[in-house]
Amino acid sequence: MTDIMLSKSLAVFPGSFDPLTRGHMDIVTRALGLFSQVTVAVLDNPDKKTLFTLDERVELVRDSFKDFGESVRVERFRGLLVDFMKKSGAGVIIRGLRAITDYDYEAQMALMNKHLCQDIETVFLVTSEEYSYISSSLVRQVASLGGDISNLVSPVVMEALRNKF
Ligand code: ADP
């Protein structure tokens, strides 16, 4: 037990978002049907090499969700996710599951987070079929080779990728 109150109607969707894809956006949109507010928490991990800087990743998420109002918040976090959750008062972690290959790693993370904080639940949303093949790494790769990614990312992300390559 912890002595703080974590709200089960506040969810956090953590990730690298390097960059945000339509797969991520689909998870957030569907999570909003279950929770009153979703915070997209962009990971600040100096050890992980990313194409977009932390500021760029945060800005792209913010711009992509600009029409969603107060229901979608965008924050950055560093260190333990459970510490960020405790600070923000959110009691639910959202993760997306694309294929069974995601499961082992995701289950391990969920169990570890449970071990670190009993009051936090992880909820998995299964990806929509049309987005199940999309990953940030594939989007980066296809964009770098000049492939069409217009259906895979928001217009602001597409523009940002065009400027990178
Ligand atoms: P991480 O480095 O934490 O895996 P990502 O930005 O790659 O960060 O992914 C964040 C979350 O989004 C993960 O739960 C991942 O499974 C989910 N996700 C990624 N791509 C998709 C997709 N196409 N459909 C649904 N969920 C996705």
mmCIF file of C-alpha atoms and ligand atoms in Angstrom:
data_model
loop_
_atom_site.group_PDB
_atom_site.id
_atom_site.type_symbol
_atom_site.label_atom_id
_atom_site.label_comp_id
_atom_site.label_asym_id
_atom_site.label_seq_id
_atom_site.Cartn_x
_atom_site.Cartn_y
_atom_site.Cartn_z
ATOM 1 C CA MET A 1 0.000 0.000 0.000
ATOM 2 C CA THR A 2 1.062 3.545 -0.654
ATOM 3 C CA ASP A 3 -0.189 6.553 1.242
ATOM 4 C CA ILE A 4 -1.017 8.566 -1.862
ATOM 5 C CA MET A 5 -4.242 8.502 -3.849
ATOM 6 C CA LEU A 6 -3.778 7.509 -7.467
ATOM 7 C CA SER A 7 -6.792 8.058 -9.709
ATOM 8 C CA LYS A 8 -7.933 5.137 -11.820
ATOM 9 C CA SER A 9 -9.545 7.542 -14.264
ATOM 10 C CA LEU A 10 -6.211 9.153 -15.074
ATOM 11 C CA ALA A 11 -4.053 7.137 -17.454
ATOM 12 C CA VAL A 12 -0.489 7.581 -18.621
ATOM 13 C CA PHE A 13 0.715 6.343 -22.019
ATOM 14 C CA PRO A 14 4.510 6.176 -21.781
ATOM 15 C CA GLY A 15 6.937 5.681 -24.643
ATOM 16 C CA SER A 16 9.776 7.040 -26.719
ATOM 17 C CA PHE A 17 7.531 8.359 -29.503
ATOM 18 C CA ASP A 18 10.470 8.692 -31.903
ATOM 19 C CA PRO A 19 8.266 9.746 -33.643
ATOM 20 C CA LEU A 20 4.569 9.477 -32.729
ATOM 21 C CA THR A 21 2.686 7.300 -35.258
ATOM 22 C CA ARG A 22 -0.977 6.761 -36.107
ATOM 23 C CA GLY A 23 -0.696 3.526 -34.120
ATOM 24 C CA HIS A 24 0.107 5.522 -30.971
ATOM 25 C CA MET A 25 -2.679 8.008 -31.784
ATOM 26 C CA ASP A 26 -5.172 5.171 -32.160
ATOM 27 C CA ILE A 27 -4.259 3.855 -28.700
ATOM 28 C CA VAL A 28 -4.693 7.306 -27.135
ATOM 29 C CA THR A 29 -8.022 7.874 -28.886
ATOM 30 C CA ARG A 30 -9.356 4.534 -27.698
ATOM 31 C CA ALA A 31 -7.991 5.031 -24.177
ATOM 32 C CA LEU A 32 -10.051 8.230 -23.993
ATOM 33 C CA GLY A 33 -13.146 6.042 -24.200
ATOM 34 C CA LEU A 34 -12.077 4.396 -20.953
ATOM 35 C CA PHE A 35 -10.346 7.155 -18.972
ATOM 36 C CA SER A 36 -11.185 10.803 -18.435
ATOM 37 C CA GLN A 37 -7.669 12.002 -19.173
ATOM 38 C CA VAL A 38 -4.654 10.481 -20.915
ATOM 39 C CA THR A 39 -1.159 11.841 -20.398
ATOM 40 C CA VAL A 40 1.294 10.964 -23.143
ATOM 41 C CA ALA A 41 4.582 10.675 -21.250
ATOM 42 C CA VAL A 42 7.593 11.084 -23.500
ATOM 43 C CA LEU A 43 10.674 9.302 -22.206
ATOM 44 C CA ASP A 44 13.818 11.315 -21.613
ATOM 45 C CA ASN A 45 16.530 8.695 -21.718
ATOM 46 C CA PRO A 46 19.947 10.190 -22.473
ATOM 47 C CA ASP A 47 21.366 6.666 -23.020
ATOM 48 C CA LYS A 48 18.994 5.946 -25.898
ATOM 49 C CA LYS A 49 19.917 7.427 -29.252
ATOM 50 C CA THR A 50 16.867 8.925 -30.933
ATOM 51 C CA LEU A 51 16.262 10.540 -34.311
ATOM 52 C CA PHE A 52 14.249 13.373 -32.748
ATOM 53 C CA THR A 53 15.384 15.263 -29.657
ATOM 54 C CA LEU A 54 13.218 15.151 -26.550
ATOM 55 C CA ASP A 55 11.902 18.655 -27.281
ATOM 56 C CA GLU A 56 11.059 17.693 -30.848
ATOM 57 C CA ARG A 57 9.274 14.494 -29.784
ATOM 58 C CA VAL A 58 7.226 16.369 -27.176
ATOM 59 C CA GLU A 59 6.352 19.131 -29.643
ATOM 60 C CA LEU A 60 5.259 16.633 -32.308
ATOM 61 C CA VAL A 61 2.968 14.842 -29.842
ATOM 62 C CA ARG A 62 1.574 18.181 -28.663
ATOM 63 C CA ASP A 63 0.912 19.411 -32.214
ATOM 64 C CA SER A 64 -0.621 16.107 -33.294
ATOM 65 C CA PHE A 65 -3.126 16.211 -30.404
ATOM 66 C CA LYS A 66 -3.819 19.945 -30.473
ATOM 67 C CA ASP A 67 -7.527 19.414 -31.255
ATOM 68 C CA PHE A 68 -8.073 17.095 -28.291
ATOM 69 C CA GLY A 69 -8.185 19.836 -25.642
ATOM 70 C CA GLU A 70 -7.671 19.075 -21.957
ATOM 71 C CA SER A 71 -8.328 15.347 -22.264
ATOM 72 C CA VAL A 72 -4.857 14.687 -23.684
ATOM 73 C CA ARG A 73 -1.857 16.041 -21.820
ATOM 74 C CA VAL A 74 1.743 15.772 -22.949
ATOM 75 C CA GLU A 75 4.604 15.572 -20.478
ATOM 76 C CA ARG A 76 8.189 14.419 -20.420
ATOM 77 C CA PHE A 77 9.557 12.035 -17.823
ATOM 78 C CA ARG A 78 12.890 10.699 -16.723
ATOM 79 C CA GLY A 79 13.722 7.859 -14.361
ATOM 80 C CA LEU A 80 11.117 5.483 -12.976
ATOM 81 C CA LEU A 81 7.684 5.619 -14.575
ATOM 82 C CA VAL A 82 6.017 4.832 -11.218
ATOM 83 C CA ASP A 83 7.624 7.927 -9.686
ATOM 84 C CA PHE A 84 6.210 10.040 -12.498
ATOM 85 C CA MET A 85 2.782 8.429 -11.943
ATOM 86 C CA LYS A 86 2.849 9.130 -8.221
ATOM 87 C CA LYS A 87 3.754 12.753 -8.891
ATOM 88 C CA SER A 88 0.937 13.170 -11.404
ATOM 89 C CA GLY A 89 -1.627 11.191 -9.385
ATOM 90 C CA ALA A 90 -2.386 8.782 -12.243
ATOM 91 C CA GLY A 91 -3.168 5.156 -11.406
ATOM 92 C CA VAL A 92 -3.199 3.474 -14.823
ATOM 93 C CA ILE A 93 -0.455 2.768 -17.343
ATOM 94 C CA ILE A 94 -1.597 2.206 -20.928
ATOM 95 C CA ARG A 95 0.482 0.127 -23.316
ATOM 96 C CA GLY A 96 -0.287 -1.049 -26.816
ATOM 97 C CA LEU A 97 0.088 -4.657 -27.896
ATOM 98 C CA ARG A 98 0.749 -5.240 -31.571
ATOM 99 C CA ALA A 99 1.684 -8.889 -31.713
ATOM 100 C CA ILE A 100 2.396 -11.751 -29.361
ATOM 101 C CA THR A 101 6.091 -10.842 -29.676
ATOM 102 C CA ASP A 102 5.366 -7.648 -27.684
ATOM 103 C CA TYR A 103 3.878 -9.671 -24.837
ATOM 104 C CA ASP A 104 6.920 -11.044 -22.959
ATOM 105 C CA TYR A 105 8.609 -7.694 -22.591
ATOM 106 C CA GLU A 106 5.362 -5.879 -21.792
ATOM 107 C CA ALA A 107 4.308 -8.419 -19.154
ATOM 108 C CA GLN A 108 7.734 -8.194 -17.514
ATOM 109 C CA MET A 109 7.473 -4.394 -17.359
ATOM 110 C CA ALA A 110 3.928 -4.549 -15.983
ATOM 111 C CA LEU A 111 4.973 -6.988 -13.243
ATOM 112 C CA MET A 112 7.973 -4.883 -12.323
ATOM 113 C CA ASN A 113 5.846 -1.739 -12.124
ATOM 114 C CA LYS A 114 3.346 -3.635 -9.958
ATOM 115 C CA HIS A 115 6.190 -4.696 -7.708
ATOM 116 C CA LEU A 116 7.342 -1.080 -7.428
ATOM 117 C CA CYS A 117 3.852 0.283 -6.795
ATOM 118 C CA GLN A 118 0.850 -1.895 -5.883
ATOM 119 C CA ASP A 119 -1.651 0.882 -6.593
ATOM 120 C CA ILE A 120 -0.846 1.140 -10.284
ATOM 121 C CA GLU A 121 -2.512 -1.055 -12.911
ATOM 122 C CA THR A 122 -1.245 -1.636 -16.448
ATOM 123 C CA VAL A 123 -3.940 -1.833 -19.125
ATOM 124 C CA PHE A 124 -3.086 -3.259 -22.550
ATOM 125 C CA LEU A 125 -4.981 -2.174 -25.613
ATOM 126 C CA VAL A 126 -4.681 -4.407 -28.634
ATOM 127 C CA THR A 127 -3.753 -2.410 -31.692
ATOM 128 C CA SER A 128 -6.284 -1.823 -34.441
ATOM 129 C CA GLU A 129 -5.650 -4.129 -37.365
ATOM 130 C CA GLU A 130 -4.791 -1.373 -39.818
ATOM 131 C CA TYR A 131 -2.016 -0.057 -37.544
ATOM 132 C CA SER A 132 -0.594 -3.325 -36.294
ATOM 133 C CA TYR A 133 2.396 -3.241 -38.651
ATOM 134 C CA ILE A 134 3.418 0.323 -37.798
ATOM 135 C CA SER A 135 6.369 1.012 -35.543
ATOM 136 C CA SER A 136 8.385 4.188 -35.054
ATOM 137 C CA SER A 137 11.524 2.425 -36.257
ATOM 138 C CA LEU A 138 9.888 1.251 -39.487
ATOM 139 C CA VAL A 139 8.458 4.714 -40.081
ATOM 140 C CA ARG A 140 11.943 6.234 -39.642
ATOM 141 C CA GLN A 141 13.436 3.699 -42.004
ATOM 142 C CA VAL A 142 10.812 4.105 -44.740
ATOM 143 C CA ALA A 143 10.958 7.909 -44.452
ATOM 144 C CA SER A 144 14.743 7.888 -44.743
ATOM 145 C CA LEU A 145 14.412 5.910 -47.982
ATOM 146 C CA GLY A 146 11.851 8.325 -49.389
ATOM 147 C CA GLY A 147 8.820 6.029 -49.041
ATOM 148 C CA ASP A 148 5.274 7.312 -48.619
ATOM 149 C CA ILE A 149 4.354 7.505 -44.923
ATOM 150 C CA SER A 150 1.397 9.861 -45.217
ATOM 151 C CA ASN A 151 -1.066 7.283 -43.864
ATOM 152 C CA LEU A 152 1.202 6.209 -41.015
ATOM 153 C CA VAL A 153 1.803 9.501 -39.186
ATOM 154 C CA SER A 154 0.101 12.867 -38.604
ATOM 155 C CA PRO A 155 0.797 15.701 -41.088
ATOM 156 C CA VAL A 156 3.097 17.487 -38.580
ATOM 157 C CA VAL A 157 5.179 14.342 -38.066
ATOM 158 C CA MET A 158 5.370 13.813 -41.818
ATOM 159 C CA GLU A 159 6.659 17.347 -42.270
ATOM 160 C CA ALA A 160 9.228 16.844 -39.493
ATOM 161 C CA LEU A 161 10.451 13.609 -41.062
ATOM 162 C CA ARG A 162 10.709 15.301 -44.450
ATOM 163 C CA ASN A 163 12.928 17.975 -42.883
ATOM 164 C CA LYS A 164 15.174 15.375 -41.253
ATOM 165 C CA PHE A 165 15.913 13.440 -44.428
HETATM 166 P P1 ADP B 1 8.866 2.165 -26.156
HETATM 167 O O1 ADP B 1 10.293 2.522 -26.427
HETATM 168 O O2 ADP B 1 8.460 2.389 -24.731
HETATM 169 O O3 ADP B 1 8.417 0.828 -26.683
HETATM 170 P P2 ADP B 1 7.298 3.307 -28.288
HETATM 171 O O4 ADP B 1 7.122 4.757 -28.605
HETATM 172 O O5 ADP B 1 7.949 2.469 -29.311
HETATM 173 O O6 ADP B 1 8.073 3.299 -26.909
HETATM 174 O O7 ADP B 1 5.895 2.645 -27.943
HETATM 175 C C1 ADP B 1 5.060 3.134 -26.938
HETATM 176 C C2 ADP B 1 3.843 2.236 -26.792
HETATM 177 O O8 ADP B 1 3.078 2.281 -28.002
HETATM 178 C C3 ADP B 1 4.145 0.758 -26.563
HETATM 179 O O9 ADP B 1 3.190 0.248 -25.663
HETATM 180 C C4 ADP B 1 3.959 0.142 -27.918
HETATM 181 O O10 ADP B 1 3.587 -1.228 -27.823
HETATM 182 C C5 ADP B 1 2.808 0.968 -28.443
HETATM 183 N N1 ADP B 1 2.751 0.977 -29.911
HETATM 184 C C6 ADP B 1 3.732 1.249 -30.779
HETATM 185 N N2 ADP B 1 3.306 1.166 -32.055
HETATM 186 C C7 ADP B 1 2.002 0.811 -31.984
HETATM 187 C C8 ADP B 1 0.982 0.534 -32.956
HETATM 188 N N3 ADP B 1 1.237 0.578 -34.261
HETATM 189 N N4 ADP B 1 -0.245 0.195 -32.510
HETATM 190 C C9 ADP B 1 -0.496 0.138 -31.191
HETATM 191 N N5 ADP B 1 0.416 0.362 -30.222
HETATM 192 C C10 ADP B 1 1.641 0.704 -30.612
#
